XYZ file of N, CA and C in Angstrom:
282
model
N 112.138 189.858 397.244
C 114.155 190.238 397.721
C 113.977 189.880 399.104
N 114.886 189.103 399.881
C 114.806 189.393 400.589
C 115.890 189.223 401.750
N 116.449 190.564 402.746
C 118.093 190.415 403.432
C 118.094 190.279 404.886
N 118.870 190.118 404.979
C 119.351 189.309 406.460
C 120.613 189.927 406.591
N 120.803 190.332 408.047
C 122.296 190.333 408.530
C 122.200 189.527 409.301
N 123.717 188.612 409.624
C 123.384 187.843 410.977
C 125.362 188.023 411.322
N 125.257 187.172 412.122
C 126.687 186.883 412.785
C 127.415 185.706 412.945
N 128.481 185.013 411.475
C 128.916 184.065 412.080
C 130.499 184.644 412.516
N 130.892 184.410 413.738
C 132.507 184.556 414.281
C 132.585 185.725 414.162
N 132.035 186.297 414.666
C 131.760 187.284 415.684
C 131.760 188.719 414.003
N 132.031 188.284 413.050
C 131.268 189.076 411.680
C 130.327 189.206 411.446
N 129.418 190.446 411.590
C 128.415 190.115 410.181
C 128.134 190.364 408.855
N 127.309 189.751 408.880
C 127.311 188.421 407.600
C 125.673 188.750 406.879
N 125.853 189.871 405.149
C 124.486 190.705 405.101
C 124.463 189.315 404.089
N 122.613 188.394 404.470
C 122.458 187.759 403.119
C 121.269 188.238 402.708
N 121.371 188.063 400.692
C 119.794 188.189 400.271
C 119.729 187.489 399.096
N 118.284 186.623 399.991
C 117.579 185.852 398.759
C 116.617 186.539 397.518
N 116.884 186.284 396.553
C 115.643 186.170 396.147
C 115.453 185.303 394.356
N 114.671 185.721 393.575
C 114.409 184.614 392.774
C 115.870 184.902 391.403
N 117.097 185.719 391.643
C 117.982 185.348 390.848
C 118.830 184.380 391.910
N 118.360 183.573 392.322
C 119.863 182.609 393.697
C 119.663 181.679 392.504
N 118.742 181.048 392.381
C 118.933 179.441 391.440
C 119.817 180.125 390.411
N 119.847 181.238 389.672
C 120.503 181.481 388.619
C 122.030 181.720 389.038
N 122.241 181.928 390.121
C 123.475 182.891 390.399
C 123.892 181.153 390.762
N 123.231 180.350 391.590
C 123.703 179.017 391.664
C 124.517 178.456 390.675
N 123.442 177.784 389.615
C 123.777 177.567 388.619
C 125.065 178.354 388.117
N 125.103 179.339 387.878
C 126.142 180.160 387.366
C 127.673 179.707 388.291
N 128.130 179.782 389.170
C 128.855 179.301 390.139
C 129.043 178.250 390.354
N 128.009 177.049 390.914
C 128.763 176.253 390.824
C 128.247 173.909 389.632
N 127.761 175.263 389.051
C 127.344 174.464 388.091
C 126.255 173.562 387.529
N 125.339 173.333 388.982
C 124.523 172.705 389.089
C 123.155 173.219 389.763
N 121.627 172.657 389.920
C 120.475 173.111 390.552
C 120.297 173.118 391.681
N 120.587 173.991 392.386
C 119.893 173.987 393.817
C 118.788 173.012 394.100
N 117.755 173.705 393.481
C 116.529 173.390 393.858
C 117.361 170.849 394.029
N 117.620 171.199 392.972
C 118.651 169.728 392.646
C 118.863 169.152 393.556
N 119.732 170.175 393.808
C 120.666 169.793 394.967
C 120.409 169.671 396.504
N 119.473 170.696 396.990
C 118.640 170.887 397.706
C 117.928 170.000 398.401
N 117.182 169.411 397.600
C 116.398 168.566 397.251
C 117.305 166.804 397.700
N 118.548 166.424 397.061
C 119.557 165.627 397.481
C 119.727 165.534 398.992
N 119.663 167.223 398.922
C 120.334 167.446 401.435
C 118.876 166.406 401.648
N 118.371 166.932 401.244
C 116.920 166.868 402.130
C 116.741 165.898 402.275
N 117.245 164.977 401.573
C 116.621 163.491 401.600
C 117.682 162.343 402.000
N 118.910 163.170 402.397
C 120.695 162.295 402.896
C 119.609 162.782 403.628
N 119.718 163.447 404.219
C 119.486 164.085 406.412
C 118.408 163.460 406.384
N 117.419 163.158 405.955
C 116.625 162.590 406.124
C 116.723 160.567 406.420
N 117.153 159.846 405.324
C 118.073 158.667 405.594
C 119.195 158.408 406.566
N 119.506 159.229 406.537
C 120.828 159.508 408.170
C 120.991 159.898 409.405
N 120.250 159.575 410.005
C 119.786 159.913 411.777
C 121.288 160.124 412.392
N 122.395 159.941 411.763
C 123.700 160.851 413.059
C 123.471 162.329 413.170
N 124.560 162.905 413.933
C 124.098 164.086 414.238
C 124.620 165.110 413.438
N 126.150 164.730 412.740
C 127.029 164.731 411.878
C 126.712 164.641 410.310
N 126.826 166.182 409.585
C 126.192 166.166 408.401
C 127.062 165.438 407.540
N 126.230 165.093 406.267
C 127.643 164.306 405.562
C 128.129 165.630 404.338
N 129.774 165.627 404.112
C 130.194 166.375 403.022
C 129.210 166.163 401.976
N 128.807 166.130 401.640
C 127.769 166.677 400.139
C 126.853 167.757 400.710
N 125.921 167.499 401.383
C 124.870 168.304 402.043
C 125.902 169.459 402.739
N 127.002 169.670 403.373
C 127.611 170.749 403.966
C 128.006 171.828 402.887
N 128.225 170.747 402.095
C 128.460 171.402 400.481
C 128.063 172.265 399.765
N 126.324 172.100 400.140
C 124.858 172.650 399.781
C 125.171 173.908 399.808
N 124.593 173.230 402.214
C 124.614 174.506 402.350
C 125.742 175.792 402.063
N 127.223 175.577 402.119
C 127.821 176.500 401.927
C 127.472 176.884 401.271
N 127.596 176.000 399.580
C 127.100 177.437 398.569
C 126.385 177.440 398.381
N 125.205 177.322 399.265
C 123.188 178.374 399.078
C 123.899 179.809 399.876
N 124.815 179.793 401.070
C 124.842 180.430 401.503
C 126.001 181.717 401.361
N 126.875 180.888 400.494
C 128.047 182.219 399.426
C 127.020 182.573 398.339
N 126.347 182.174 397.630
C 125.510 182.810 396.959
C 124.410 183.609 397.665
N 123.731 183.822 398.197
C 122.933 184.394 399.302
C 124.180 185.818 399.734
N 125.447 185.299 399.703
C 126.662 186.246 400.741
C 126.632 187.256 399.096
N 127.260 186.931 398.504
C 127.952 187.300 397.065
C 127.275 187.736 396.221
N 125.352 187.934 396.899
C 124.264 188.496 395.781
C 124.031 189.557 397.126
N 124.109 190.022 398.116
C 124.398 190.951 399.111
C 125.381 192.256 399.069
N 126.615 191.176 398.728
C 127.669 192.564 398.802
C 128.850 191.803 397.794
N 129.004 192.808 396.516
C 130.136 192.481 395.127
C 131.183 191.825 396.794
N 131.735 193.188 397.948
C 133.047 192.608 398.036
C 133.475 191.024 398.612
N 132.355 190.439 398.595
C 132.527 189.159 398.943
C 133.447 188.486 397.662
N 134.318 187.668 398.828
C 135.290 187.289 396.997
C 134.782 186.139 396.468
N 135.999 186.483 394.872
C 134.786 185.650 394.155
C 135.587 183.806 394.167
N 136.113 183.702 395.408
C 135.668 182.102 395.305
C 135.677 181.716 396.640
N 134.965 180.483 396.815
C 134.232 180.507 397.612
C 134.411 179.897 399.226
N 136.246 179.262 398.569
C 136.785 178.998 399.096
C 137.789 180.434 400.002
N 137.996 180.708 398.942
C 138.419 182.495 400.083
C 137.434 183.005 400.958
N 136.151 182.888 400.713
C 134.825 183.346 401.483
C 135.043 182.269 402.792
N 135.144 181.080 402.826
C 134.404 179.920 403.144
C 135.936 180.566 404.899
N 137.206 180.735 404.099
C 138.146 180.296 405.007
C 138.638 181.658 405.845
N 137.831 183.279 406.356
C 137.488 183.471 407.108
C 136.862 183.469 408.602
N 135.882 182.072 407.993
C 135.132 181.644 409.400
C 135.895 179.788 410.012
N 135.204 179.876 410.923
C 134.980 178.630 411.341
C 134.358 177.673 411.239
N 135.102 175.736 411.075
C 134.740 174.981 409.553
C 133.191 174.840 410.375
N 132.322 174.872 411.529
C 131.092 175.071 411.181
C 130.442 176.697 411.193
N 130.467 177.543 411.389
C 130.139 178.645 410.934
C 129.035 178.791 410.226
N 129.186 178.501 408.582
C 128.734 178.311 407.889
C 127.034 177.870 408.160
N 127.882 176.506 408.516
C 126.428 175.257 409.058
C 125.550 175.824 410.128
N 126.004 176.235 410.736
C 125.133 177.083 411.824
C 123.896 177.440 411.814
N 124.143 178.235 410.124
C 123.538 179.464 410.059
C 121.722 178.913 410.262
């Protein structure tokens, strides 16, 4: 298990990763994290634009949410509520 605290929009957020993340990702989003990350990697590799496509941003946000929720039970149960606490690109920058 790895745990790390990062500043997002001047708020300290704790992220935890462990063997539970793939299961939590599937539970929260109904999708396989490894498949989604591979799709995101391929999309980024093919897309040379500076801006990330929406599906890649969603995958990153979803994974960050899982790791934050895994570390801190006070993280809201809905990802939209958690993301509302940050600027548009705060989660992507991590």
